[in-house]
Amino acid sequence: MKFMIAVDCEGVACVVGEPGGSLTRSLNMTFAREQATRETNAAICALFQSGATQVVVWDNHGEGANLLFDQLDSRCEIVLGTGFLRRFPRLDASYTGVVMIGYHAKAGTTDGVLAHTYCSAAYRCIRVNGAEVGEIALDGAVAGEFNVPVICVVSDQHGCDEALQHMPWLETVATKEGFGRHCAWSKHPSAVEREIEQAVEHAVATLTEKKPFRFDLPVTMELQFTSWSRCLKAMIRRSGWRLCQAKTLRKTLSTMLEWQC
Ligand SMILES: [Zn+2]
């Protein structure tokens, strides 16, 4: 059994960033990197405990080099950096499942801690088939193209609720409850790590209930940008995307593998 753990940083315990900038440049980032590493280790441990033969960790926040790699469980392999042509590099149908750690709610979520959808400077929101979606669903649908289910999502409460709307069968661990973009009532980091172990073990024990997630075909995506200049630059750079309304590009995709954030 092979698993991939996709790790973002905003959704881990006791991480809220600070107003006026990205998490990456905040004082809270040092702790975010440490805690993302510990939460990832909890998931790795539970996966091997449950019979995994291979666990690949994909560090996907910002520039993709956030985890304290030497402190990760030495049984895992690590995918890092930027420039991959698609989400979930090299994930294929040989994988049994995906675990998401540190994920966050979609752009515009009220009281979602650090809520955004991919690059907050670029996208005001992303819609699929007319509905606003976030990274949990978009990434889940990429894994779904290979028939690989997301089995567990670790995020703030709003991110967990969002995950369950799309994939009601998966396990969730809510790390904290947002009171605003930069404030939260968080569980203790150690308590979250214990919950992750239990949730991931339960997720593997109930694998037959977990389903790959797919959007209804054809997938019509709309990218609403924060500015005209970002929108026009993207239109020049990306093939097949057409302007459909102010600052918004639309394309109908035959597969989510065409999606590059
Ligand atoms: Zn992130």
mmCIF file of C-alpha atoms and ligand atoms in Angstrom:
data_model
loop_
_atom_site.group_PDB
_atom_site.id
_atom_site.type_symbol
_atom_site.label_atom_id
_atom_site.label_comp_id
_atom_site.label_asym_id
_atom_site.label_seq_id
_atom_site.Cartn_x
_atom_site.Cartn_y
_atom_site.Cartn_z
ATOM 1 C CA MET A 1 0.000 0.000 0.000
ATOM 2 C CA LYS A 2 1.427 3.338 -1.150
ATOM 3 C CA PHE A 3 0.276 6.675 0.219
ATOM 4 C CA MET A 4 1.060 10.314 -0.515
ATOM 5 C CA ILE A 5 0.801 12.950 2.221
ATOM 6 C CA ALA A 6 0.235 16.446 0.793
ATOM 7 C CA VAL A 7 1.422 19.057 3.289
ATOM 8 C CA ASP A 8 0.454 22.722 3.354
ATOM 9 C CA CYS A 9 1.236 24.936 6.358
ATOM 10 C CA GLU A 10 -1.721 27.243 7.101
ATOM 11 C CA GLY A 11 -3.962 24.590 8.627
ATOM 12 C CA VAL A 12 -1.691 23.089 11.273
ATOM 13 C CA ALA A 13 -2.270 23.642 14.994
ATOM 14 C CA CYS A 14 -1.441 27.067 16.488
ATOM 15 C CA VAL A 15 -0.769 28.758 13.161
ATOM 16 C CA VAL A 16 -2.551 32.015 12.267
ATOM 17 C CA GLY A 17 0.100 34.114 10.487
ATOM 18 C CA GLU A 18 -0.223 37.855 10.976
ATOM 19 C CA PRO A 19 -2.162 40.689 9.305
ATOM 20 C CA GLY A 20 -0.736 42.372 6.233
ATOM 21 C CA GLY A 21 1.362 39.578 4.795
ATOM 22 C CA SER A 22 1.627 35.933 3.924
ATOM 23 C CA LEU A 23 2.217 33.242 6.528
ATOM 24 C CA THR A 24 5.625 32.617 4.983
ATOM 25 C CA ARG A 25 6.913 36.041 6.022
ATOM 26 C CA SER A 26 5.321 36.027 9.489
ATOM 27 C CA LEU A 27 7.007 35.248 12.807
ATOM 28 C CA ASN A 28 4.595 32.323 13.145
ATOM 29 C CA MET A 29 6.257 30.548 10.167
ATOM 30 C CA THR A 30 9.065 29.017 12.223
ATOM 31 C CA PHE A 31 6.512 27.251 14.391
ATOM 32 C CA ALA A 32 4.376 26.372 11.331
ATOM 33 C CA ARG A 33 7.312 24.503 9.771
ATOM 34 C CA GLU A 34 8.003 22.585 12.977
ATOM 35 C CA GLN A 35 4.360 21.725 13.599
ATOM 36 C CA ALA A 36 3.728 20.723 9.959
ATOM 37 C CA THR A 37 6.709 18.378 10.345
ATOM 38 C CA ARG A 38 5.316 16.851 13.553
ATOM 39 C CA GLU A 39 1.794 16.451 12.150
ATOM 40 C CA THR A 40 3.245 14.830 9.028
ATOM 41 C CA ASN A 41 5.250 12.441 11.211
ATOM 42 C CA ALA A 42 2.064 11.466 13.063
ATOM 43 C CA ALA A 43 0.458 10.553 9.732
ATOM 44 C CA ILE A 44 3.555 8.696 8.470
ATOM 45 C CA CYS A 45 3.702 6.683 11.675
ATOM 46 C CA ALA A 46 0.007 5.762 11.476
ATOM 47 C CA LEU A 47 0.303 4.760 7.812
ATOM 48 C CA PHE A 48 3.231 2.393 8.408
ATOM 49 C CA GLN A 49 1.478 1.095 11.529
ATOM 50 C CA SER A 50 -1.493 0.297 9.266
ATOM 51 C CA GLY A 51 0.556 -1.667 6.746
ATOM 52 C CA ALA A 52 1.830 0.956 4.295
ATOM 53 C CA THR A 53 4.791 -0.161 2.208
ATOM 54 C CA GLN A 54 5.676 3.314 0.902
ATOM 55 C CA VAL A 55 4.849 6.825 2.110
ATOM 56 C CA VAL A 56 5.703 9.856 -0.005
ATOM 57 C CA VAL A 57 5.510 13.328 1.549
ATOM 58 C CA TRP A 58 4.799 16.212 -0.824
ATOM 59 C CA ASP A 59 5.752 19.595 0.672
ATOM 60 C CA ASN A 60 3.485 22.005 -1.212
ATOM 61 C CA HIS A 61 3.284 25.302 0.691
ATOM 62 C CA GLY A 62 4.771 28.299 -1.139
ATOM 63 C CA GLU A 63 8.127 27.347 -2.592
ATOM 64 C CA GLY A 64 7.720 23.745 -1.469
ATOM 65 C CA ALA A 65 10.620 23.661 0.994
ATOM 66 C CA ASN A 66 9.060 24.126 4.416
ATOM 67 C CA LEU A 67 9.326 20.892 6.363
ATOM 68 C CA LEU A 68 12.315 20.112 8.560
ATOM 69 C CA PHE A 69 13.311 17.283 6.282
ATOM 70 C CA ASP A 70 15.913 15.717 8.550
ATOM 71 C CA GLN A 71 13.310 15.471 11.291
ATOM 72 C CA LEU A 72 10.768 13.605 9.168
ATOM 73 C CA ASP A 73 10.298 9.906 9.867
ATOM 74 C CA SER A 74 13.204 8.329 7.972
ATOM 75 C CA ARG A 75 10.937 5.752 6.303
ATOM 76 C CA CYS A 76 9.333 8.371 4.020
ATOM 77 C CA GLU A 77 10.408 9.829 0.678
ATOM 78 C CA ILE A 78 10.047 13.555 0.024
ATOM 79 C CA VAL A 79 8.816 15.569 -2.956
ATOM 80 C CA LEU A 80 9.735 19.254 -2.677
ATOM 81 C CA GLY A 81 10.249 22.511 -4.538
ATOM 82 C CA THR A 82 8.369 24.331 -7.301
ATOM 83 C CA GLY A 83 8.055 23.848 -11.048
ATOM 84 C CA PHE A 84 6.164 20.545 -11.222
ATOM 85 C CA LEU A 85 3.810 20.382 -14.198
ATOM 86 C CA ARG A 86 0.860 19.246 -12.117
ATOM 87 C CA ARG A 87 -0.405 18.778 -8.566
ATOM 88 C CA PHE A 88 0.618 15.488 -6.884
ATOM 89 C CA PRO A 89 3.842 14.886 -8.854
ATOM 90 C CA ARG A 90 4.066 11.275 -10.069
ATOM 91 C CA LEU A 91 0.947 10.196 -8.213
ATOM 92 C CA ASP A 92 -0.631 7.381 -10.202
ATOM 93 C CA ALA A 93 -3.146 4.567 -9.888
ATOM 94 C CA SER A 94 -0.669 2.479 -7.883
ATOM 95 C CA TYR A 95 -1.337 4.672 -4.824
ATOM 96 C CA THR A 96 -3.884 3.568 -2.238
ATOM 97 C CA GLY A 97 -4.756 6.969 -0.808
ATOM 98 C CA VAL A 98 -3.881 10.567 -0.079
ATOM 99 C CA VAL A 99 -3.711 12.370 3.289
ATOM 100 C CA MET A 100 -3.879 16.179 3.421
ATOM 101 C CA ILE A 101 -2.138 17.957 6.322
ATOM 102 C CA GLY A 102 -2.172 21.690 7.047
ATOM 103 C CA TYR A 103 -4.821 22.462 4.422
ATOM 104 C CA HIS A 104 -7.109 25.502 4.752
ATOM 105 C CA ALA A 105 -10.528 26.758 3.670
ATOM 106 C CA LYS A 106 -11.163 28.309 0.270
ATOM 107 C CA ALA A 107 -10.729 32.023 -0.511
ATOM 108 C CA GLY A 108 -13.454 34.190 0.998
ATOM 109 C CA THR A 109 -14.438 31.792 3.820
ATOM 110 C CA THR A 110 -15.659 33.855 6.780
ATOM 111 C CA ASP A 111 -13.468 33.138 9.830
ATOM 112 C CA GLY A 112 -11.385 30.635 7.848
ATOM 113 C CA VAL A 113 -7.834 30.906 9.223
ATOM 114 C CA LEU A 114 -5.604 32.192 6.395
ATOM 115 C CA ALA A 115 -8.317 31.157 3.925
ATOM 116 C CA HIS A 116 -7.267 31.434 0.282
ATOM 117 C CA THR A 117 -7.176 29.424 -2.920
ATOM 118 C CA TYR A 118 -3.622 28.790 -4.141
ATOM 119 C CA CYS A 119 -1.917 32.172 -4.643
ATOM 120 C CA SER A 120 -3.922 34.728 -2.629
ATOM 121 C CA ALA A 121 -2.196 37.579 -4.469
ATOM 122 C CA ALA A 122 -3.414 36.183 -7.808
ATOM 123 C CA TYR A 123 -6.840 34.598 -7.281
ATOM 124 C CA ARG A 124 -9.905 36.205 -5.753
ATOM 125 C CA CYS A 125 -11.650 32.862 -6.199
ATOM 126 C CA ILE A 126 -11.774 29.733 -8.343
ATOM 127 C CA ARG A 127 -15.062 28.234 -9.548
ATOM 128 C CA VAL A 128 -15.735 24.787 -10.962
ATOM 129 C CA ASN A 129 -19.027 24.250 -12.770
ATOM 130 C CA GLY A 130 -20.289 27.516 -11.271
ATOM 131 C CA ALA A 131 -19.463 26.799 -7.596
ATOM 132 C CA GLU A 132 -16.563 28.301 -5.641
ATOM 133 C CA VAL A 133 -14.061 25.633 -4.656
ATOM 134 C CA GLY A 134 -10.826 25.521 -2.693
ATOM 135 C CA GLU A 135 -7.584 23.602 -2.705
ATOM 136 C CA ILE A 136 -9.029 20.594 -0.873
ATOM 137 C CA ALA A 137 -11.529 19.855 -3.656
ATOM 138 C CA LEU A 138 -9.222 20.856 -6.519
ATOM 139 C CA ASP A 139 -6.326 18.740 -5.253
ATOM 140 C CA GLY A 140 -8.736 15.937 -4.346
ATOM 141 C CA ALA A 141 -10.042 15.927 -7.912
ATOM 142 C CA VAL A 142 -6.498 15.634 -9.308
ATOM 143 C CA ALA A 143 -5.928 12.527 -7.150
ATOM 144 C CA GLY A 144 -9.373 11.346 -8.239
ATOM 145 C CA GLU A 145 -8.208 11.303 -11.863
ATOM 146 C CA PHE A 146 -6.040 8.346 -10.861
ATOM 147 C CA ASN A 147 -8.807 6.707 -8.853
ATOM 148 C CA VAL A 148 -6.931 7.594 -5.662
ATOM 149 C CA PRO A 149 -9.162 8.711 -2.759
ATOM 150 C CA VAL A 150 -8.368 11.367 -0.185
ATOM 151 C CA ILE A 151 -8.747 9.418 3.055
ATOM 152 C CA CYS A 152 -8.054 12.071 5.717
ATOM 153 C CA VAL A 153 -7.927 15.878 5.829
ATOM 154 C CA VAL A 154 -6.290 17.865 8.636
ATOM 155 C CA SER A 155 -7.282 21.544 8.639
ATOM 156 C CA ASP A 156 -9.070 24.198 10.653
ATOM 157 C CA GLN A 157 -12.775 23.565 11.313
ATOM 158 C CA HIS A 158 -13.870 25.437 8.176
ATOM 159 C CA GLY A 159 -11.447 23.469 6.015
ATOM 160 C CA CYS A 160 -12.747 20.199 7.503
ATOM 161 C CA ASP A 161 -16.359 21.246 6.840
ATOM 162 C CA GLU A 162 -15.413 22.106 3.249
ATOM 163 C CA ALA A 163 -13.717 18.719 2.781
ATOM 164 C CA LEU A 164 -16.781 16.865 4.071
ATOM 165 C CA GLN A 165 -19.098 18.774 1.715
ATOM 166 C CA HIS A 166 -17.219 17.292 -1.223
ATOM 167 C CA MET A 167 -16.070 13.969 0.276
ATOM 168 C CA PRO A 168 -18.399 12.985 3.140
ATOM 169 C CA TRP A 169 -16.651 9.629 3.570
ATOM 170 C CA LEU A 170 -13.251 10.895 4.639
ATOM 171 C CA GLU A 171 -11.792 11.335 8.148
ATOM 172 C CA THR A 172 -11.031 14.843 9.366
ATOM 173 C CA VAL A 173 -8.997 16.317 12.185
ATOM 174 C CA ALA A 174 -9.873 19.925 13.063
ATOM 175 C CA THR A 175 -6.754 21.567 14.454
ATOM 176 C CA LYS A 176 -8.368 24.882 15.453
ATOM 177 C CA GLU A 177 -11.461 27.015 15.110
ATOM 178 C CA GLY A 178 -11.035 30.334 13.351
ATOM 179 C CA PHE A 179 -12.395 33.504 14.904
ATOM 180 C CA GLY A 180 -11.141 35.529 11.956
ATOM 181 C CA ARG A 181 -8.425 35.367 9.319
ATOM 182 C CA HIS A 182 -5.588 35.634 11.861
ATOM 183 C CA CYS A 183 -7.069 34.393 15.122
ATOM 184 C CA ALA A 184 -8.104 30.984 16.340
ATOM 185 C CA TRP A 185 -8.931 28.790 19.298
ATOM 186 C CA SER A 186 -6.453 25.947 18.717
ATOM 187 C CA LYS A 187 -6.102 22.485 20.138
ATOM 188 C CA HIS A 188 -2.715 21.803 21.731
ATOM 189 C CA PRO A 189 -0.208 20.685 19.067
ATOM 190 C CA SER A 190 0.432 17.357 20.837
ATOM 191 C CA ALA A 191 -3.293 16.632 21.069
ATOM 192 C CA VAL A 192 -3.620 17.223 17.317
ATOM 193 C CA GLU A 193 -0.755 14.806 16.608
ATOM 194 C CA ARG A 194 -2.485 12.070 18.646
ATOM 195 C CA GLU A 195 -5.774 12.741 16.823
ATOM 196 C CA ILE A 196 -4.026 12.511 13.450
ATOM 197 C CA GLU A 197 -2.601 9.089 14.328
ATOM 198 C CA GLN A 198 -6.024 7.819 15.321
ATOM 199 C CA ALA A 199 -7.816 9.354 12.314
ATOM 200 C CA VAL A 200 -5.298 8.033 9.793
ATOM 201 C CA GLU A 201 -5.369 4.536 11.310
ATOM 202 C CA HIS A 202 -9.170 4.610 11.179
ATOM 203 C CA ALA A 203 -9.071 5.891 7.591
ATOM 204 C CA VAL A 204 -6.906 2.963 6.473
ATOM 205 C CA ALA A 205 -9.051 0.489 8.409
ATOM 206 C CA THR A 206 -12.121 1.770 6.519
ATOM 207 C CA LEU A 207 -10.481 2.140 3.093
ATOM 208 C CA THR A 208 -13.327 0.417 1.277
ATOM 209 C CA GLU A 209 -15.619 3.346 2.211
ATOM 210 C CA LYS A 210 -13.273 5.940 0.726
ATOM 211 C CA LYS A 211 -14.081 7.038 -2.824
ATOM 212 C CA PRO A 212 -12.050 8.936 -5.396
ATOM 213 C CA PHE A 213 -13.410 12.470 -5.830
ATOM 214 C CA ARG A 214 -14.309 13.849 -9.240
ATOM 215 C CA PHE A 215 -16.081 16.952 -10.487
ATOM 216 C CA ASP A 216 -18.930 16.385 -12.938
ATOM 217 C CA LEU A 217 -17.633 16.362 -16.514
ATOM 218 C CA PRO A 218 -16.987 18.518 -18.420
ATOM 219 C CA VAL A 219 -15.131 20.556 -15.820
ATOM 220 C CA THR A 220 -15.614 24.245 -16.529
ATOM 221 C CA MET A 221 -13.139 26.241 -14.482
ATOM 222 C CA GLU A 222 -13.223 29.972 -13.884
ATOM 223 C CA LEU A 223 -10.297 31.850 -12.399
ATOM 224 C CA GLN A 224 -11.234 35.229 -10.971
ATOM 225 C CA PHE A 225 -8.080 37.291 -10.526
ATOM 226 C CA THR A 226 -7.402 40.071 -8.052
ATOM 227 C CA SER A 227 -6.341 42.503 -10.802
ATOM 228 C CA TRP A 228 -6.612 43.050 -14.541
ATOM 229 C CA SER A 229 -2.839 42.825 -14.952
ATOM 230 C CA ARG A 230 -2.715 39.360 -13.326
ATOM 231 C CA CYS A 231 -5.660 38.256 -15.448
ATOM 232 C CA LEU A 232 -4.152 39.442 -18.736
ATOM 233 C CA LYS A 233 -0.723 37.989 -17.932
ATOM 234 C CA ALA A 234 -2.354 34.623 -17.205
ATOM 235 C CA MET A 235 -4.337 34.785 -20.452
ATOM 236 C CA ILE A 236 -1.116 35.240 -22.427
ATOM 237 C CA ARG A 237 0.738 32.514 -20.529
ATOM 238 C CA ARG A 238 -1.996 29.828 -20.443
ATOM 239 C CA SER A 239 -3.422 28.283 -23.595
ATOM 240 C CA GLY A 240 -7.143 27.976 -24.149
ATOM 241 C CA TRP A 241 -8.314 30.287 -21.350
ATOM 242 C CA ARG A 242 -10.800 32.944 -22.495
ATOM 243 C CA LEU A 243 -12.028 36.073 -20.780
ATOM 244 C CA CYS A 244 -15.617 35.457 -19.616
ATOM 245 C CA GLN A 245 -16.242 38.391 -17.287
ATOM 246 C CA ALA A 246 -14.240 41.137 -15.558
ATOM 247 C CA LYS A 247 -10.816 39.802 -14.452
ATOM 248 C CA THR A 248 -12.035 36.243 -15.000
ATOM 249 C CA LEU A 249 -10.781 33.499 -17.320
ATOM 250 C CA ARG A 250 -12.750 30.395 -18.221
ATOM 251 C CA LYS A 251 -11.756 27.045 -19.725
ATOM 252 C CA THR A 252 -13.490 23.714 -20.052
ATOM 253 C CA LEU A 253 -11.078 20.914 -19.128
ATOM 254 C CA SER A 254 -11.367 17.311 -20.237
ATOM 255 C CA THR A 255 -9.229 16.214 -17.286
ATOM 256 C CA MET A 256 -8.096 17.843 -14.046
ATOM 257 C CA LEU A 257 -4.547 16.964 -15.068
ATOM 258 C CA GLU A 258 -4.718 20.015 -17.322
ATOM 259 C CA TRP A 259 -5.031 22.175 -14.195
ATOM 260 C CA GLN A 260 -1.913 24.027 -13.124
ATOM 261 C CA CYS A 261 -2.270 26.510 -10.292
HETATM 262 ZN ZN ZN B 1 0.027 27.197 1.932
#
